mmCIF file of C-alpha atoms in Angstrom:
data_model
loop_
_atom_site.group_PDB
_atom_site.id
_atom_site.type_symbol
_atom_site.label_atom_id
_atom_site.label_comp_id
_atom_site.label_asym_id
_atom_site.label_seq_id
_atom_site.Cartn_x
_atom_site.Cartn_y
_atom_site.Cartn_z
ATOM 1 C CA UNK A 1 -0.045 0.045 -0.200
ATOM 2 C CA UNK A 2 2.952 2.518 0.478
ATOM 3 C CA UNK A 3 4.129 1.944 -3.068
ATOM 4 C CA UNK A 4 0.490 2.822 -3.946
ATOM 5 C CA UNK A 5 0.308 5.830 -1.971
ATOM 6 C CA UNK A 6 3.691 6.970 -3.060
ATOM 7 C CA UNK A 7 2.950 6.439 -6.447
ATOM 8 C CA UNK A 8 -0.439 8.687 -6.183
ATOM 9 C CA UNK A 9 1.602 11.315 -4.443
ATOM 10 C CA UNK A 10 4.128 11.822 -7.313
ATOM 11 C CA UNK A 11 1.095 11.795 -9.699
ATOM 12 C CA UNK A 12 -0.894 14.646 -7.662
ATOM 13 C CA UNK A 13 2.602 16.602 -7.342
ATOM 14 C CA UNK A 14 2.895 16.934 -11.027
ATOM 15 C CA UNK A 15 -1.081 17.394 -11.469
ATOM 16 C CA UNK A 16 -0.959 20.050 -8.812
ATOM 17 C CA UNK A 17 2.246 22.347 -9.772
ATOM 18 C CA UNK A 18 -0.157 24.724 -11.654
ATOM 19 C CA UNK A 19 -1.841 24.727 -8.226
ATOM 20 C CA UNK A 20 1.310 26.805 -6.726
ATOM 21 C CA UNK A 21 1.920 28.849 -9.775
ATOM 22 C CA UNK A 22 -1.129 30.604 -9.370
ATOM 23 C CA UNK A 23 -0.679 31.740 -6.088
ATOM 24 C CA UNK A 24 -2.208 35.186 -5.699
ATOM 25 C CA UNK A 25 -3.954 36.755 -3.046
ATOM 26 C CA UNK A 26 -7.381 38.002 -4.044
ATOM 27 C CA UNK A 27 -10.028 39.690 -1.915
ATOM 28 C CA UNK A 28 -12.956 37.045 -2.729
ATOM 29 C CA UNK A 29 -13.358 33.487 -1.345
ATOM 30 C CA UNK A 30 -13.185 30.815 -3.990
ATOM 31 C CA UNK A 31 -13.261 27.587 -1.875
ATOM 32 C CA UNK A 32 -13.237 25.500 -4.662
ATOM 33 C CA UNK A 33 -12.977 21.796 -4.829
ATOM 34 C CA UNK A 34 -9.269 22.105 -6.073
ATOM 35 C CA UNK A 35 -6.690 24.809 -5.799
ATOM 36 C CA UNK A 36 -6.125 27.689 -3.759
ATOM 37 C CA UNK A 37 -8.536 29.302 -1.270
ATOM 38 C CA UNK A 38 -8.232 33.140 -1.107
ATOM 39 C CA UNK A 39 -9.843 34.765 2.000
ATOM 40 C CA UNK A 40 -13.010 36.545 2.241
ATOM 41 C CA UNK A 41 -13.520 38.676 5.522
ATOM 42 C CA UNK A 42 -15.307 35.316 7.253
ATOM 43 C CA UNK A 43 -12.373 33.629 6.460
ATOM 44 C CA UNK A 44 -9.766 36.153 7.307
ATOM 45 C CA UNK A 45 -8.526 34.286 10.516
ATOM 46 C CA UNK A 46 -7.522 31.165 8.294
ATOM 47 C CA UNK A 47 -6.419 32.449 4.713
ATOM 48 C CA UNK A 48 -4.827 35.450 3.659
ATOM 49 C CA UNK A 49 -2.053 37.800 4.904
ATOM 50 C CA UNK A 50 -4.104 38.467 8.168
ATOM 51 C CA UNK A 51 -4.667 34.989 9.053
ATOM 52 C CA UNK A 52 -3.079 33.262 12.389
ATOM 53 C CA UNK A 53 0.457 32.518 12.430
ATOM 54 C CA UNK A 54 2.334 30.667 14.979
ATOM 55 C CA UNK A 55 4.749 33.584 15.149
ATOM 56 C CA UNK A 56 2.699 36.717 14.845
ATOM 57 C CA UNK A 57 5.581 39.074 14.616
ATOM 58 C CA UNK A 58 7.759 37.536 12.129
ATOM 59 C CA UNK A 59 7.370 37.849 8.667
ATOM 60 C CA UNK A 60 6.237 34.552 6.984
ATOM 61 C CA UNK A 61 8.150 33.117 4.112
ATOM 62 C CA UNK A 62 7.184 34.576 0.790
ATOM 63 C CA UNK A 63 6.101 31.386 -0.605
ATOM 64 C CA UNK A 64 3.262 30.710 2.106
ATOM 65 C CA UNK A 65 0.882 33.643 1.360
ATOM 66 C CA UNK A 66 -2.064 31.693 3.086
ATOM 67 C CA UNK A 67 -4.067 30.405 0.285
ATOM 68 C CA UNK A 68 -4.072 26.611 1.346
ATOM 69 C CA UNK A 69 -5.819 25.381 4.444
ATOM 70 C CA UNK A 70 -3.482 24.770 7.847
ATOM 71 C CA UNK A 71 -0.921 27.474 6.624
ATOM 72 C CA UNK A 72 0.238 29.271 9.716
ATOM 73 C CA UNK A 73 3.163 31.080 8.203
ATOM 74 C CA UNK A 74 6.169 28.356 9.505
ATOM 75 C CA UNK A 75 8.558 26.529 7.236
ATOM 76 C CA UNK A 76 11.721 27.136 8.853
ATOM 77 C CA UNK A 77 13.244 24.102 6.906
ATOM 78 C CA UNK A 78 11.999 25.784 3.284
ATOM 79 C CA UNK A 79 10.598 22.501 2.174
ATOM 80 C CA UNK A 80 7.431 24.291 0.657
ATOM 81 C CA UNK A 81 9.509 26.604 -1.541
ATOM 82 C CA UNK A 82 9.508 24.308 -4.396
ATOM 83 C CA UNK A 83 6.022 24.387 -5.899
ATOM 84 C CA UNK A 84 6.173 20.614 -7.152
ATOM 85 C CA UNK A 85 7.505 19.534 -3.376
ATOM 86 C CA UNK A 86 5.035 21.829 -1.982
ATOM 87 C CA UNK A 87 2.117 19.966 -3.948
ATOM 88 C CA UNK A 88 3.638 16.224 -2.606
ATOM 89 C CA UNK A 89 3.770 17.314 0.891
ATOM 90 C CA UNK A 90 0.418 19.020 1.066
ATOM 91 C CA UNK A 91 -1.061 15.950 -0.615
ATOM 92 C CA UNK A 92 0.738 13.789 1.576
ATOM 93 C CA UNK A 93 -0.016 15.390 5.039
ATOM 94 C CA UNK A 94 -3.647 15.255 4.170
ATOM 95 C CA UNK A 95 -3.951 11.755 3.293
ATOM 96 C CA UNK A 96 -1.952 10.342 6.194
ATOM 97 C CA UNK A 97 -3.696 12.706 8.173
ATOM 98 C CA UNK A 98 -7.045 11.145 7.388
ATOM 99 C CA UNK A 99 -5.496 7.828 7.912
ATOM 100 C CA UNK A 100 -4.281 8.707 11.430
ATOM 101 C CA UNK A 101 -7.790 10.089 12.310
ATOM 102 C CA UNK A 102 -9.218 6.467 11.468
ATOM 103 C CA UNK A 103 -6.430 4.928 13.211
ATOM 104 C CA UNK A 104 -6.509 6.784 16.289
ATOM 105 C CA UNK A 105 -10.331 6.473 16.502
ATOM 106 C CA UNK A 106 -9.594 2.568 15.957
ATOM 107 C CA UNK A 107 -7.297 2.633 18.721
ATOM 108 C CA UNK A 108 -9.873 4.139 21.262
ATOM 109 C CA UNK A 109 -13.173 2.695 20.379
ATOM 110 C CA UNK A 110 -12.593 -1.077 20.700
ATOM 111 C CA UNK A 111 -10.995 -0.292 24.232
ATOM 112 C CA UNK A 112 -13.798 1.670 25.274
ATOM 113 C CA UNK A 113 -16.400 -0.777 24.372
ATOM 114 C CA UNK A 114 -14.655 -3.461 26.134
ATOM 115 C CA UNK A 115 -14.115 -1.333 29.345
ATOM 116 C CA UNK A 116 -17.965 -0.756 29.500
ATOM 117 C CA UNK A 117 -18.535 -4.588 28.701
ATOM 118 C CA UNK A 118 -20.265 -3.532 25.433
ATOM 119 C CA UNK A 119 -18.487 -5.660 22.938
ATOM 120 C CA UNK A 120 -16.056 -8.801 23.650
ATOM 121 C CA UNK A 121 -15.256 -9.437 20.037
ATOM 122 C CA UNK A 122 -12.286 -7.273 20.514
ATOM 123 C CA UNK A 123 -10.661 -9.357 22.856
ATOM 124 C CA UNK A 124 -9.422 -7.264 25.653
ATOM 125 C CA UNK A 125 -9.749 -4.285 23.543
ATOM 126 C CA UNK A 126 -6.023 -3.356 23.282
ATOM 127 C CA UNK A 127 -5.495 -1.722 19.806
ATOM 128 C CA UNK A 128 -2.711 -3.575 18.395
ATOM 129 C CA UNK A 129 -4.216 -7.360 19.726
ATOM 130 C CA UNK A 130 -7.732 -6.657 18.067
ATOM 131 C CA UNK A 131 -6.755 -8.253 14.734
ATOM 132 C CA UNK A 132 -5.778 -11.449 16.575
ATOM 133 C CA UNK A 133 -8.886 -11.375 18.716
ATOM 134 C CA UNK A 134 -10.937 -11.173 15.101
ATOM 135 C CA UNK A 135 -9.586 -14.494 14.021
ATOM 136 C CA UNK A 136 -12.016 -16.771 15.181
ATOM 137 C CA UNK A 137 -11.554 -20.583 14.385
ATOM 138 C CA UNK A 138 -14.765 -20.427 12.201
ATOM 139 C CA UNK A 139 -12.938 -17.589 10.424
ATOM 140 C CA UNK A 140 -12.473 -13.787 10.514
ATOM 141 C CA UNK A 141 -14.807 -12.153 12.666
ATOM 142 C CA UNK A 142 -15.110 -8.155 12.223
ATOM 143 C CA UNK A 143 -17.577 -6.310 14.228
ATOM 144 C CA UNK A 144 -19.715 -9.589 14.560
ATOM 145 C CA UNK A 145 -19.628 -10.459 10.535
ATOM 146 C CA UNK A 146 -17.886 -12.990 9.091
ATOM 147 C CA UNK A 147 -16.269 -12.552 5.659
ATOM 148 C CA UNK A 148 -15.356 -16.141 4.881
ATOM 149 C CA UNK A 149 -11.502 -14.984 4.849
ATOM 150 C CA UNK A 150 -10.345 -18.064 7.133
ATOM 151 C CA UNK A 151 -8.444 -17.517 10.088
ATOM 152 C CA UNK A 152 -5.175 -16.749 8.789
ATOM 153 C CA UNK A 153 -3.858 -13.082 9.316
ATOM 154 C CA UNK A 154 -1.810 -12.782 6.587
ATOM 155 C CA UNK A 155 -5.040 -13.404 4.256
ATOM 156 C CA UNK A 156 -6.888 -10.964 6.092
ATOM 157 C CA UNK A 157 -3.746 -8.581 5.733
ATOM 158 C CA UNK A 158 -4.032 -9.071 1.928
ATOM 159 C CA UNK A 159 -7.520 -8.664 1.452
ATOM 160 C CA UNK A 160 -7.457 -5.439 3.347
ATOM 161 C CA UNK A 161 -4.738 -3.756 1.099
ATOM 162 C CA UNK A 162 -6.453 -5.093 -1.787
ATOM 163 C CA UNK A 163 -9.570 -3.176 -1.146
ATOM 164 C CA UNK A 164 -7.853 -0.252 0.072
ATOM 165 C CA UNK A 165 -5.333 -0.454 -2.832
ATOM 166 C CA UNK A 166 -8.386 -0.564 -5.274
ATOM 167 C CA UNK A 167 -9.971 2.670 -3.659
ATOM 168 C CA UNK A 168 -6.730 4.289 -3.474
ATOM 169 C CA UNK A 169 -6.398 3.758 -7.256
ATOM 170 C CA UNK A 170 -9.763 5.053 -7.989
ATOM 171 C CA UNK A 171 -8.958 7.979 -5.931
ATOM 172 C CA UNK A 172 -5.709 9.356 -7.576
ATOM 173 C CA UNK A 173 -6.916 8.403 -10.934
ATOM 174 C CA UNK A 174 -9.747 11.061 -10.506
ATOM 175 C CA UNK A 175 -12.303 8.565 -12.311
ATOM 176 C CA UNK A 176 -13.281 5.278 -12.839
ATOM 177 C CA UNK A 177 -15.455 2.870 -10.641
ATOM 178 C CA UNK A 178 -18.670 3.621 -12.802
ATOM 179 C CA UNK A 179 -18.842 7.279 -11.375
ATOM 180 C CA UNK A 180 -18.741 10.607 -13.452
ATOM 181 C CA UNK A 181 -15.247 12.095 -13.547
ATOM 182 C CA UNK A 182 -12.771 13.687 -13.234
ATOM 183 C CA UNK A 183 -12.387 14.093 -9.599
ATOM 184 C CA UNK A 184 -10.393 16.435 -7.404
ATOM 185 C CA UNK A 185 -7.865 13.884 -5.852
ATOM 186 C CA UNK A 186 -8.051 15.683 -2.450
ATOM 187 C CA UNK A 187 -11.434 16.274 -2.382
ATOM 188 C CA UNK A 188 -13.424 13.945 -4.928
ATOM 189 C CA UNK A 189 -16.721 15.184 -4.072
ATOM 190 C CA UNK A 190 -18.390 12.645 -1.919
ATOM 191 C CA UNK A 191 -20.575 14.658 0.212
ATOM 192 C CA UNK A 192 -24.236 12.812 0.968
ATOM 193 C CA UNK A 193 -24.805 15.579 3.492
ATOM 194 C CA UNK A 194 -24.247 18.233 1.566
ATOM 195 C CA UNK A 195 -22.006 20.307 4.083
ATOM 196 C CA UNK A 196 -19.595 21.783 1.483
ATOM 197 C CA UNK A 197 -22.107 23.182 -0.725
ATOM 198 C CA UNK A 198 -21.296 26.696 0.150
ATOM 199 C CA UNK A 199 -18.105 27.747 -0.475
ATOM 200 C CA UNK A 200 -16.816 29.463 2.610
ATOM 201 C CA UNK A 201 -18.084 26.527 4.774
ATOM 202 C CA UNK A 202 -16.296 23.941 2.693
ATOM 203 C CA UNK A 203 -13.042 26.385 2.902
ATOM 204 C CA UNK A 204 -13.344 26.474 6.829
ATOM 205 C CA UNK A 205 -14.135 22.519 6.889
ATOM 206 C CA UNK A 206 -10.640 22.091 5.152
ATOM 207 C CA UNK A 207 -9.042 24.094 7.983
ATOM 208 C CA UNK A 208 -10.756 22.100 10.635
ATOM 209 C CA UNK A 209 -9.517 18.709 8.824
ATOM 210 C CA UNK A 210 -6.216 19.741 8.861
ATOM 211 C CA UNK A 211 -5.913 21.018 12.306
ATOM 212 C CA UNK A 212 -7.343 17.666 13.353
ATOM 213 C CA UNK A 213 -5.284 15.441 11.105
ATOM 214 C CA UNK A 214 -2.450 16.873 12.344
ATOM 215 C CA UNK A 215 -3.324 16.467 15.891
ATOM 216 C CA UNK A 216 -4.331 12.612 15.248
ATOM 217 C CA UNK A 217 -0.813 11.983 13.723
ATOM 218 C CA UNK A 218 0.654 13.285 16.746
ATOM 219 C CA UNK A 219 -1.985 11.099 19.123
ATOM 220 C CA UNK A 220 -1.462 7.916 16.974
ATOM 221 C CA UNK A 221 2.375 8.433 17.191
ATOM 222 C CA UNK A 222 1.656 8.778 21.098
ATOM 223 C CA UNK A 223 -0.350 5.409 21.010
ATOM 224 C CA UNK A 224 2.224 3.647 19.317
ATOM 225 C CA UNK A 225 5.114 4.808 21.854
ATOM 226 C CA UNK A 226 2.729 3.955 24.956
ATOM 227 C CA UNK A 227 1.852 0.515 23.382
ATOM 228 C CA UNK A 228 5.462 -0.281 23.016
ATOM 229 C CA UNK A 229 6.510 0.900 26.681
ATOM 230 C CA UNK A 230 3.370 -0.136 28.644
ATOM 231 C CA UNK A 231 2.067 -2.828 26.398
ATOM 232 C CA UNK A 232 -1.540 -1.521 27.547
ATOM 233 C CA UNK A 233 -4.025 0.503 25.478
ATOM 234 C CA UNK A 234 -4.336 4.391 25.657
ATOM 235 C CA UNK A 235 -7.175 4.404 28.072
ATOM 236 C CA UNK A 236 -5.932 1.857 30.333
ATOM 237 C CA UNK A 237 -2.712 4.167 30.457
ATOM 238 C CA UNK A 238 -4.776 7.381 30.968
ATOM 239 C CA UNK A 239 -6.470 5.518 33.928
ATOM 240 C CA UNK A 240 -3.508 4.294 35.451
ATOM 241 C CA UNK A 241 -1.822 8.174 34.859
ATOM 242 C CA UNK A 242 -5.022 9.519 36.710
ATOM 243 C CA UNK A 243 -4.830 7.000 39.485
ATOM 244 C CA UNK A 244 -1.389 7.261 40.350
ATOM 245 C CA UNK A 245 0.455 10.665 38.505
ATOM 246 C CA UNK A 246 3.701 10.560 40.220
ATOM 247 C CA UNK A 247 4.116 6.593 39.501
ATOM 248 C CA UNK A 248 2.650 6.402 35.965
ATOM 249 C CA UNK A 249 4.147 8.956 33.644
ATOM 250 C CA UNK A 250 6.477 9.089 30.510
ATOM 251 C CA UNK A 251 9.267 9.414 32.642
ATOM 252 C CA UNK A 252 8.805 6.534 35.171
ATOM 253 C CA UNK A 253 7.599 4.432 32.536
ATOM 254 C CA UNK A 254 10.304 4.807 30.160
ATOM 255 C CA UNK A 255 13.121 4.798 32.816
ATOM 256 C CA UNK A 256 10.995 1.455 34.103
ATOM 257 C CA UNK A 257 11.768 -0.460 30.407
ATOM 258 C CA UNK A 258 15.246 0.755 30.660
ATOM 259 C CA UNK A 259 15.759 -0.409 34.068
ATOM 260 C CA UNK A 260 14.296 -3.864 33.206
ATOM 261 C CA UNK A 261 16.400 -4.429 30.258
ATOM 262 C CA UNK A 262 19.585 -3.658 31.843
ATOM 263 C CA UNK A 263 18.569 -5.849 34.713
ATOM 264 C CA UNK A 264 17.478 -8.771 32.166
ATOM 265 C CA UNK A 265 14.053 -8.709 33.701
#
């Protein structure tokens, strides 16, 4: 799947070079399904020269003009100065952020359900053990549904990759699948509730998506490190910390792991 995603990002980077070349500030909000979004009065907090910035007293780099969601005027390494690389990184951030949003939710929900005696099909609810818990002697059991995939973890893994890969190919191609195209590869236009019909609302939702996606990526990294250090899920780690903050925190947990390794425990 990493190869598929990498290929798709390269394709989109080439397709959206024009997006960067058209960076020109304008007073009217466009908020379309592709390209830059220029700032209206209702969006001035998020777009345009008067948007919120990480360092308000410093002049942002010249290549960051506030036309894209999540631009807070900070690029200390100059990674976005090149237009093709900027298009690639923007695509990568949004797509990985969406996966992180789903992943963080998937880490929390099984443990929450098990802790409340709602569902035992997730085993003990720890996110890195739920796949194994789904493999029953009768076959894979996902949310109570059997999919006839046997009880082989590699089979389940390959099947998942094929399904996700097919959707990803459809997305970066921008057409196909029996639907009218072409689509914007970042925002394909699937909106059954019609929440993006208003351009200004859509532009604001893009900002919210990026902000929550960045938080989710950091959260998932935290869940991963917690799991490696404590062998527990995020909710159990939170409960342990609240019960005894002095004994259960990042410093003591990491120190305990290192001590156990040194002592051979």
